[in-house]
Backbone as numpy.savetxt, mean C-alpha at the origin, in Angstrom:
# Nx Ny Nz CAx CAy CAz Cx Cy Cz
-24.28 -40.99 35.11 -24.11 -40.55 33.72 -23.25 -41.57 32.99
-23.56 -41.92 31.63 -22.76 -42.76 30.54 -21.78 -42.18 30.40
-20.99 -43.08 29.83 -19.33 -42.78 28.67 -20.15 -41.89 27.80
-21.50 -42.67 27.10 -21.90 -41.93 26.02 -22.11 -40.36 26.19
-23.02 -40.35 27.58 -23.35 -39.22 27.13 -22.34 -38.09 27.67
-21.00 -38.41 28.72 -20.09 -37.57 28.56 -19.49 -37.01 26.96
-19.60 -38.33 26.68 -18.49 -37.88 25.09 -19.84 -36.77 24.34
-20.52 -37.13 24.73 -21.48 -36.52 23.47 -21.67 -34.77 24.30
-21.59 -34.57 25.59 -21.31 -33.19 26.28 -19.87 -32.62 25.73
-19.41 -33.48 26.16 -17.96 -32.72 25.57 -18.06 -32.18 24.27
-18.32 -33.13 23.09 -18.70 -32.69 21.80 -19.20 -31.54 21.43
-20.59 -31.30 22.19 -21.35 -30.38 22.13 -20.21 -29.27 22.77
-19.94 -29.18 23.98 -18.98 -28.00 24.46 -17.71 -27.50 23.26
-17.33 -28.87 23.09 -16.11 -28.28 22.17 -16.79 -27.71 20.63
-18.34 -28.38 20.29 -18.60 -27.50 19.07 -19.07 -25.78 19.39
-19.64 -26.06 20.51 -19.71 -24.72 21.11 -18.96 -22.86 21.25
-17.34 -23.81 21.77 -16.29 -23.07 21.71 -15.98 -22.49 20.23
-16.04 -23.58 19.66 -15.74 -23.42 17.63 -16.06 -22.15 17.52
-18.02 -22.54 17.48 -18.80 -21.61 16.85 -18.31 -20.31 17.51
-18.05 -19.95 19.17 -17.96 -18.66 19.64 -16.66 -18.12 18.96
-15.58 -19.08 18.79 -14.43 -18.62 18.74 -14.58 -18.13 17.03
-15.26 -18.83 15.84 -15.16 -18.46 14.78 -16.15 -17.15 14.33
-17.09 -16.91 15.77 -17.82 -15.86 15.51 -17.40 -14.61 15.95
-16.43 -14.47 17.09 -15.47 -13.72 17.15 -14.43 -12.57 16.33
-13.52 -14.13 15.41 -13.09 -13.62 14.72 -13.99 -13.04 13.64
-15.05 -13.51 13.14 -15.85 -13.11 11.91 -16.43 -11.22 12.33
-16.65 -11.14 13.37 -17.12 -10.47 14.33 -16.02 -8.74 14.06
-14.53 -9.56 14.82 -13.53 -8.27 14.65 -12.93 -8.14 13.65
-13.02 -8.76 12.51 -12.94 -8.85 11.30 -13.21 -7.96 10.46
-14.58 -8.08 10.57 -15.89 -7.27 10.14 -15.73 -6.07 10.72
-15.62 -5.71 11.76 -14.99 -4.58 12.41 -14.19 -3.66 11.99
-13.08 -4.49 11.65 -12.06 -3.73 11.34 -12.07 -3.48 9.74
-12.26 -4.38 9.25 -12.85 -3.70 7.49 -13.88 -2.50 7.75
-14.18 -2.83 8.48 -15.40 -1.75 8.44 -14.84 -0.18 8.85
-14.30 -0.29 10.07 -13.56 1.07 10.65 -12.23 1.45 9.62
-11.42 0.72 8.71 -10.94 0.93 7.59 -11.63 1.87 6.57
-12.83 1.30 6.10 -13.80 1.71 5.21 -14.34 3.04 5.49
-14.73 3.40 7.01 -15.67 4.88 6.88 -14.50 5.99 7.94
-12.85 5.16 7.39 -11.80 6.51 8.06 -11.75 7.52 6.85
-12.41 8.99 7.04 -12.37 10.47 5.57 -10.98 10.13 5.43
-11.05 10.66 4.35 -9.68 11.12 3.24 -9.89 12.39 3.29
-8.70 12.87 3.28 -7.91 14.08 3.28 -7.22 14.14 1.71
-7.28 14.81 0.92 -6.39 14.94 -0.31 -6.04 16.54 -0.47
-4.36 16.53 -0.78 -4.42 18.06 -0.57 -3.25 18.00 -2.42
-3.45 19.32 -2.51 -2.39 19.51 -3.58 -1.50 19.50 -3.50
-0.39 19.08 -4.14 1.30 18.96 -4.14 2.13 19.77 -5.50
2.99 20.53 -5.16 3.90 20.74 -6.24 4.88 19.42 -6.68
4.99 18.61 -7.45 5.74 18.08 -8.12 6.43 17.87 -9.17
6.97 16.64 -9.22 7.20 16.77 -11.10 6.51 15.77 -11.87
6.25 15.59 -12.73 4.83 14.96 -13.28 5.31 14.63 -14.52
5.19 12.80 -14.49 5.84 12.51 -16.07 4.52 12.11 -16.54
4.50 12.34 -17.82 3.52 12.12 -18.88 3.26 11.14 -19.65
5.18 10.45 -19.91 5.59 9.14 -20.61 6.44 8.24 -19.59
6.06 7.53 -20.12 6.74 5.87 -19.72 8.55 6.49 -19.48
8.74 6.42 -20.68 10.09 7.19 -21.04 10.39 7.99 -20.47
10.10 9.06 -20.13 10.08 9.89 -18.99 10.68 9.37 -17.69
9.20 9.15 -17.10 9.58 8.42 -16.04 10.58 7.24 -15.36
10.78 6.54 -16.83 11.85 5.86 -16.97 13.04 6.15 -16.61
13.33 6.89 -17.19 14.63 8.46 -17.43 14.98 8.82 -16.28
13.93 9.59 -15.57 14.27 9.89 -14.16 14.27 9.23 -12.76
13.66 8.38 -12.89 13.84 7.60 -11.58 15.00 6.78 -11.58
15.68 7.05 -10.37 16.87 6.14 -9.60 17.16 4.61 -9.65
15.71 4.60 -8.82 15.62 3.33 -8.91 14.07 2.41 -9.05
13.85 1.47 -10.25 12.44 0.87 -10.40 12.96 -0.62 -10.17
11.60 -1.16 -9.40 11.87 -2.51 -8.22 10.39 -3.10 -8.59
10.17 -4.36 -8.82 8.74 -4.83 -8.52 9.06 -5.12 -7.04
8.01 -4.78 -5.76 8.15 -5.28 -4.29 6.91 -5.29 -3.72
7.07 -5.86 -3.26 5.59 -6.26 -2.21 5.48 -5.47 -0.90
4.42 -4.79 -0.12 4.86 -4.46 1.11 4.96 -5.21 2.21
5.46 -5.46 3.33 5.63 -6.70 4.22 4.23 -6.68 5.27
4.43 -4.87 5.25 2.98 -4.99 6.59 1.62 -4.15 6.54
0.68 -4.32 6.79 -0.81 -3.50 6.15 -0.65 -2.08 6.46
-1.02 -1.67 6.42 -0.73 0.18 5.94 -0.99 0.84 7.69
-1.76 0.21 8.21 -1.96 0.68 9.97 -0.94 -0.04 10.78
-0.33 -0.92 10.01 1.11 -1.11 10.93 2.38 -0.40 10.35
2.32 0.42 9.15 3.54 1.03 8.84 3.83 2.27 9.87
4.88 2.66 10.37 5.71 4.11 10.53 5.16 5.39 9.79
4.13 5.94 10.51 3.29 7.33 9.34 4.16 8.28 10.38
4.40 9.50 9.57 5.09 10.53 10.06 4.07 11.97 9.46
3.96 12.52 10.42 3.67 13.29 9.95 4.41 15.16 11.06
5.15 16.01 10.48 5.26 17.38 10.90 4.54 18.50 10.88
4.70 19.28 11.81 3.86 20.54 12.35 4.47 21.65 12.46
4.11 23.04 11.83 4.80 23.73 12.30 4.58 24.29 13.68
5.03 25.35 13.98 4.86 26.11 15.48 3.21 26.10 16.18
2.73 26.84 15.05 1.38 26.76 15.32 0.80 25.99 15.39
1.07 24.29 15.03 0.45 23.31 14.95 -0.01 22.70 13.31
0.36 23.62 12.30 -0.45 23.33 11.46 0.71 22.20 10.66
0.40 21.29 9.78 0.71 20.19 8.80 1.69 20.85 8.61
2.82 20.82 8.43 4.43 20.75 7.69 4.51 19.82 6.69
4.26 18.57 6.63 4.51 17.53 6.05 4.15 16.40 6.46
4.20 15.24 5.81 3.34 13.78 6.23 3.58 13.10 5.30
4.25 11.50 5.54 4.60 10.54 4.93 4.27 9.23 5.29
4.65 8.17 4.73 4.40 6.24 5.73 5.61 5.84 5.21
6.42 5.31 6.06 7.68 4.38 5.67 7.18 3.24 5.50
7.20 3.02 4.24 6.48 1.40 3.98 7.86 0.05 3.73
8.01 -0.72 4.31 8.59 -1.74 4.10 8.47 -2.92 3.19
8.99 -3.10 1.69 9.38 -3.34 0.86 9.83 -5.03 1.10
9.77 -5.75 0.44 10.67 -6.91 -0.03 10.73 -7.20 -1.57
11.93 -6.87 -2.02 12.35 -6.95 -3.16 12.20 -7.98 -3.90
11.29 -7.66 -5.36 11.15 -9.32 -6.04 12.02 -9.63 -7.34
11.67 -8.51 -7.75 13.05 -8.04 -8.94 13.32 -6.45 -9.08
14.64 -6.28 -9.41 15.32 -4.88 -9.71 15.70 -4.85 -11.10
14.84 -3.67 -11.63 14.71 -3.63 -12.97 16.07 -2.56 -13.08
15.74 -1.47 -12.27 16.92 -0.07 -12.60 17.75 0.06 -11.72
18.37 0.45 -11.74 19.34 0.83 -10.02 20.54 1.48 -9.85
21.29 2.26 -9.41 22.67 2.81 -9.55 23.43 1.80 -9.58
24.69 2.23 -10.10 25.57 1.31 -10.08 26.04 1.06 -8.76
26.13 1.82 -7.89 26.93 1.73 -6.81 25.49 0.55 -5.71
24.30 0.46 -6.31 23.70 -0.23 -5.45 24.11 -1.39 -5.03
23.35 -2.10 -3.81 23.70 -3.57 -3.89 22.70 -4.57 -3.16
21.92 -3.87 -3.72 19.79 -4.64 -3.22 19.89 -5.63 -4.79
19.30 -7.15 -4.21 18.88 -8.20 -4.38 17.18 -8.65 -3.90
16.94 -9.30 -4.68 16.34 -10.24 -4.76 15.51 -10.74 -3.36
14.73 -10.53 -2.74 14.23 -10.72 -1.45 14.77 -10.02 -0.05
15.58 -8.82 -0.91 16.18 -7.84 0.12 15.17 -6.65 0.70
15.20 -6.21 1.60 14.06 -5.47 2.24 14.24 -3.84 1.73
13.78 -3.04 1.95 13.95 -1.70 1.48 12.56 -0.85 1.93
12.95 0.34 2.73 12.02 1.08 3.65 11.94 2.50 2.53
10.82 2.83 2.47 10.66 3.26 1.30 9.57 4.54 1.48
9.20 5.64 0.97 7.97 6.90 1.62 7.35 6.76 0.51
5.77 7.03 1.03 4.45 6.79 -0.04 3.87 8.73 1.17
3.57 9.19 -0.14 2.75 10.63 0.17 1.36 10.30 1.29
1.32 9.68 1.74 0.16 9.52 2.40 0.33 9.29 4.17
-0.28 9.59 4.94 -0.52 8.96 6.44 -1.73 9.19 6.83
-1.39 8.99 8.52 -2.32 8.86 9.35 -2.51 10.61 9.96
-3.87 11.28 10.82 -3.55 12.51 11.50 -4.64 12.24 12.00
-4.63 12.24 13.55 -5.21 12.46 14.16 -5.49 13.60 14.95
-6.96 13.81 15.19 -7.07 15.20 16.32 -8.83 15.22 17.04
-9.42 16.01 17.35 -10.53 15.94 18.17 -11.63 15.28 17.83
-11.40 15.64 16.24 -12.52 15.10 15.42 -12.16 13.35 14.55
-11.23 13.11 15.13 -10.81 11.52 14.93 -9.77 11.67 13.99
-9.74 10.02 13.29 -8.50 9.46 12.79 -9.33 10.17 11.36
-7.95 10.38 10.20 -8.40 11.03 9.14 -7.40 10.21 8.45
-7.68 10.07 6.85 -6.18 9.70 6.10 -5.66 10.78 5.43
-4.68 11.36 5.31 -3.93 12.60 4.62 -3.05 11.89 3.43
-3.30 12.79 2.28 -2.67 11.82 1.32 -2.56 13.47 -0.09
-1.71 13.08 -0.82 -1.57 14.43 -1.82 -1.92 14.03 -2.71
-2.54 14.71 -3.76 -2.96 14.09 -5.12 -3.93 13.02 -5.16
-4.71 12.57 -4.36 -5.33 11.73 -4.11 -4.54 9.88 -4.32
-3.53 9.86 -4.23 -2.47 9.14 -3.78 -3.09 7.62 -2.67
-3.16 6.80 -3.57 -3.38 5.50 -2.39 -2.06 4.72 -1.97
-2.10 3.73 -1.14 -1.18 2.90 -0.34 -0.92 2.12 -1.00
-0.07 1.35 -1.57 0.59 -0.15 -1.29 0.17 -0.90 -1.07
-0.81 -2.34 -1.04 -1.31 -2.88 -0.44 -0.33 -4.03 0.01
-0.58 -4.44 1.33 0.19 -5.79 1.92 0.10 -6.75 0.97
1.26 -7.41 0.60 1.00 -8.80 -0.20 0.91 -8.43 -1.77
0.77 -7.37 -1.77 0.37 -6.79 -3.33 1.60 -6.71 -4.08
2.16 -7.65 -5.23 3.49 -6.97 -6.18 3.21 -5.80 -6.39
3.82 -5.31 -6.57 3.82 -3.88 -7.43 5.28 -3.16 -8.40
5.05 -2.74 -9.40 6.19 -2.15 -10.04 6.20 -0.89 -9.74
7.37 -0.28 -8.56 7.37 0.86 -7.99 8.20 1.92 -8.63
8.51 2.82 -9.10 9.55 4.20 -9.28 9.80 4.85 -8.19
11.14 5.01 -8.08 11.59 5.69 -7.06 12.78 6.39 -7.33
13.18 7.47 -6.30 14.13 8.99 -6.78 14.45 9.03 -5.16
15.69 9.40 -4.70 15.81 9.50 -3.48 16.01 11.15 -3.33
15.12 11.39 -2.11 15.19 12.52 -1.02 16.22 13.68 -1.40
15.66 14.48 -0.57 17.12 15.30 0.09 17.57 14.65 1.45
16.85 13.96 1.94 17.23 13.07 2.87 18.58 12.01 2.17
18.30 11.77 1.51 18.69 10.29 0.94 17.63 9.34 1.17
16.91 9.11 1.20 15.60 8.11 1.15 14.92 7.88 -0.16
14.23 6.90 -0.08 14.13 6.39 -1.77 12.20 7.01 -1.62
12.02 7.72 -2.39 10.38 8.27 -2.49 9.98 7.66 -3.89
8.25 7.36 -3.82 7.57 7.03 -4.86 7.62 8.36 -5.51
8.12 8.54 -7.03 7.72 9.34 -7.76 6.56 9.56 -8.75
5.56 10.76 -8.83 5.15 10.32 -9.85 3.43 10.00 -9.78
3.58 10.04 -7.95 2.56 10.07 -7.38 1.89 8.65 -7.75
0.30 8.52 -7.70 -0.29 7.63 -8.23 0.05 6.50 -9.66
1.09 7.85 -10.25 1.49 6.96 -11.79 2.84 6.86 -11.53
3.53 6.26 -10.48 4.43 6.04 -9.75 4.37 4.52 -9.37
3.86 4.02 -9.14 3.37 2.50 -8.60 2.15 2.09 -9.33
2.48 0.51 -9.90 1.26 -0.43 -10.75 1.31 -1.69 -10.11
0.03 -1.78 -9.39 0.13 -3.27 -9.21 0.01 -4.32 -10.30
0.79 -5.40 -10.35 0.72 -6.66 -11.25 -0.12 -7.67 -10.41
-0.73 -7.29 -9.64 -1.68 -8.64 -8.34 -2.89 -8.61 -9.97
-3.17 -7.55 -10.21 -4.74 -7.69 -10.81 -4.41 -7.79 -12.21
-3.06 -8.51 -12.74 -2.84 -8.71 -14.33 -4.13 -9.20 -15.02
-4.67 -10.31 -14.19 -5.68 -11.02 -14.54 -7.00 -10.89 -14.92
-7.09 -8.88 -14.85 -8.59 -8.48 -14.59 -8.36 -7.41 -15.96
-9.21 -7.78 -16.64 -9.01 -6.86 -18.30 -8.88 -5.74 -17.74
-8.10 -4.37 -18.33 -8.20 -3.16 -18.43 -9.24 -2.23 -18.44
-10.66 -2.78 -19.13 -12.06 -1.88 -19.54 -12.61 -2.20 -17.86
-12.67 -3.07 -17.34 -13.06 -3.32 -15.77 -12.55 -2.53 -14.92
-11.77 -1.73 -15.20 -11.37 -0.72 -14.06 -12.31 0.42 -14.54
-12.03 1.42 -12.99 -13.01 2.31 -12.55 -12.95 3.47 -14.21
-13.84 3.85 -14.39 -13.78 4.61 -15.45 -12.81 5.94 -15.63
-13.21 6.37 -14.35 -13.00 8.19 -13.93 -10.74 8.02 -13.47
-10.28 6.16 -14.30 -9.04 6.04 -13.77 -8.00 5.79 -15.43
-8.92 6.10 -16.67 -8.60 6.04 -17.79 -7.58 6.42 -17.84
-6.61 7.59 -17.61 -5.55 8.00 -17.87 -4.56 6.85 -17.42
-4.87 6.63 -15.66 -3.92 5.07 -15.30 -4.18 3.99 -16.02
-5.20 3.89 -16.13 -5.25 2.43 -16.88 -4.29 2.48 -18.24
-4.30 3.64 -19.17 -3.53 3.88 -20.12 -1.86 3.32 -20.09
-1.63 4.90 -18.61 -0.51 4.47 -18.28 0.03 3.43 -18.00
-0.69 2.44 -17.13 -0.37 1.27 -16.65 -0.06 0.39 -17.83
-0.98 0.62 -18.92 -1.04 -0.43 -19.84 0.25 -0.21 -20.78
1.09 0.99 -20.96 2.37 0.84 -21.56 3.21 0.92 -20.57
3.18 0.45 -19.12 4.24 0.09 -17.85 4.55 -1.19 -18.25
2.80 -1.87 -18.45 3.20 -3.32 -18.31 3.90 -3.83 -20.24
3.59 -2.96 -20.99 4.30 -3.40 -22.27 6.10 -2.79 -22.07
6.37 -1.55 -21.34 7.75 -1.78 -21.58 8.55 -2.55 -21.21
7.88 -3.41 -20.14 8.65 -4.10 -19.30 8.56 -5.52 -19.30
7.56 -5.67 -20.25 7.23 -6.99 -20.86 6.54 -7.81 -19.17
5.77 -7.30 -18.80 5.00 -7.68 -17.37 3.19 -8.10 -17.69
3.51 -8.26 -19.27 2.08 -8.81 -19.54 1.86 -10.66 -19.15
């Protein structure tokens, strides 16, 4: 056998490996968007308190932060309680935060600027015979990884900092770039809302 035609085996082997290795990943990729995509939602009703205005909401929350979350929503801390019988008590996700700016805050705070902050979104994980489900109140979505967002928050009876406000509680600024009439129709009231979040705060 040649120099040549070793080099030219090898070639072939190492384009070989490529293709398996990039079809792989394309492979569990695809996978996993996919098993994301057809996990049911669960949406249940919540008693809360429900602001109407900017001002409002303004007013009452503790503390408002633009932050990003650090990790995708199946690697956060979901909690969820039971009572005796087994049935739902309660259910939350400790989502992990990195601070980009602090708009509101107590005085006594002392969060900066790329400081971390563990934080509860109404939603988790529940599993049982009939598989993985998402449980969520108000029809309430996640945080997305990587996503800014301008969050409101009110702390616990715990002391823990909670999204208030539900869905009109958190606006992402990732999609500044995508006109207002392009969002989902049946989301008019948010889009509204959103659209005097991003004028009080001058986040246009």
């Amino acid at each position: 056998m040649t120099f040549g035609k070793i080099k030219l085996g090898i070639t072939v082997l190492a384009a070989g490996i490529l293709v398996a290795f990039v079809t792989l990943f394309l492979t569990s990729t695809h996978a996993f968007r996919s098993s994301e995509l057809t996990i049911p939602k669960i949406s249940l009703e919540a008693t809360y308190v429900e602001y109407g205005t900017v001002d409002a909401l303004d007013s009452d929350a503790e503390l408002i932060v633009i932050g990003t979350p650090l990790k995708d929503f199946d690697d956060r801390q979901h909690i969820v309680t039971t009572f005796d019988d087994g049935n739902i008590q309660d259910f939350y996700t400790l989502t992990e935060i990195k601070i980009n700016k602090v708009i509101k805050a107590p005085e006594a705070a002392t969060l900066a600027v790329d400081d971390s902050l563990t934080i509860i979104e109404p939603i988790s994980y529940i599993e049982n015979v009939e598989g993985k489900k998402k449980i969520t109140y108000e029809d309430y979505t996640e945080l997305k990884q990587n996503q800014k967002s301008i969050i409101f928050l009110k702390k616990n009876t715990q002391g823990q900092y909670s999204i208030i406000n539900m869905d009109l509680g958190k606006f992402s600024l990732d999609t500044l770039s995508q006109p207002l009439s392009t969002l989902a129709k049946n989301q008019d009231p948010k889009v509204e809302f959103r659209k005097s979040i991003l004028e009080r705060y001058d986040l246009k």
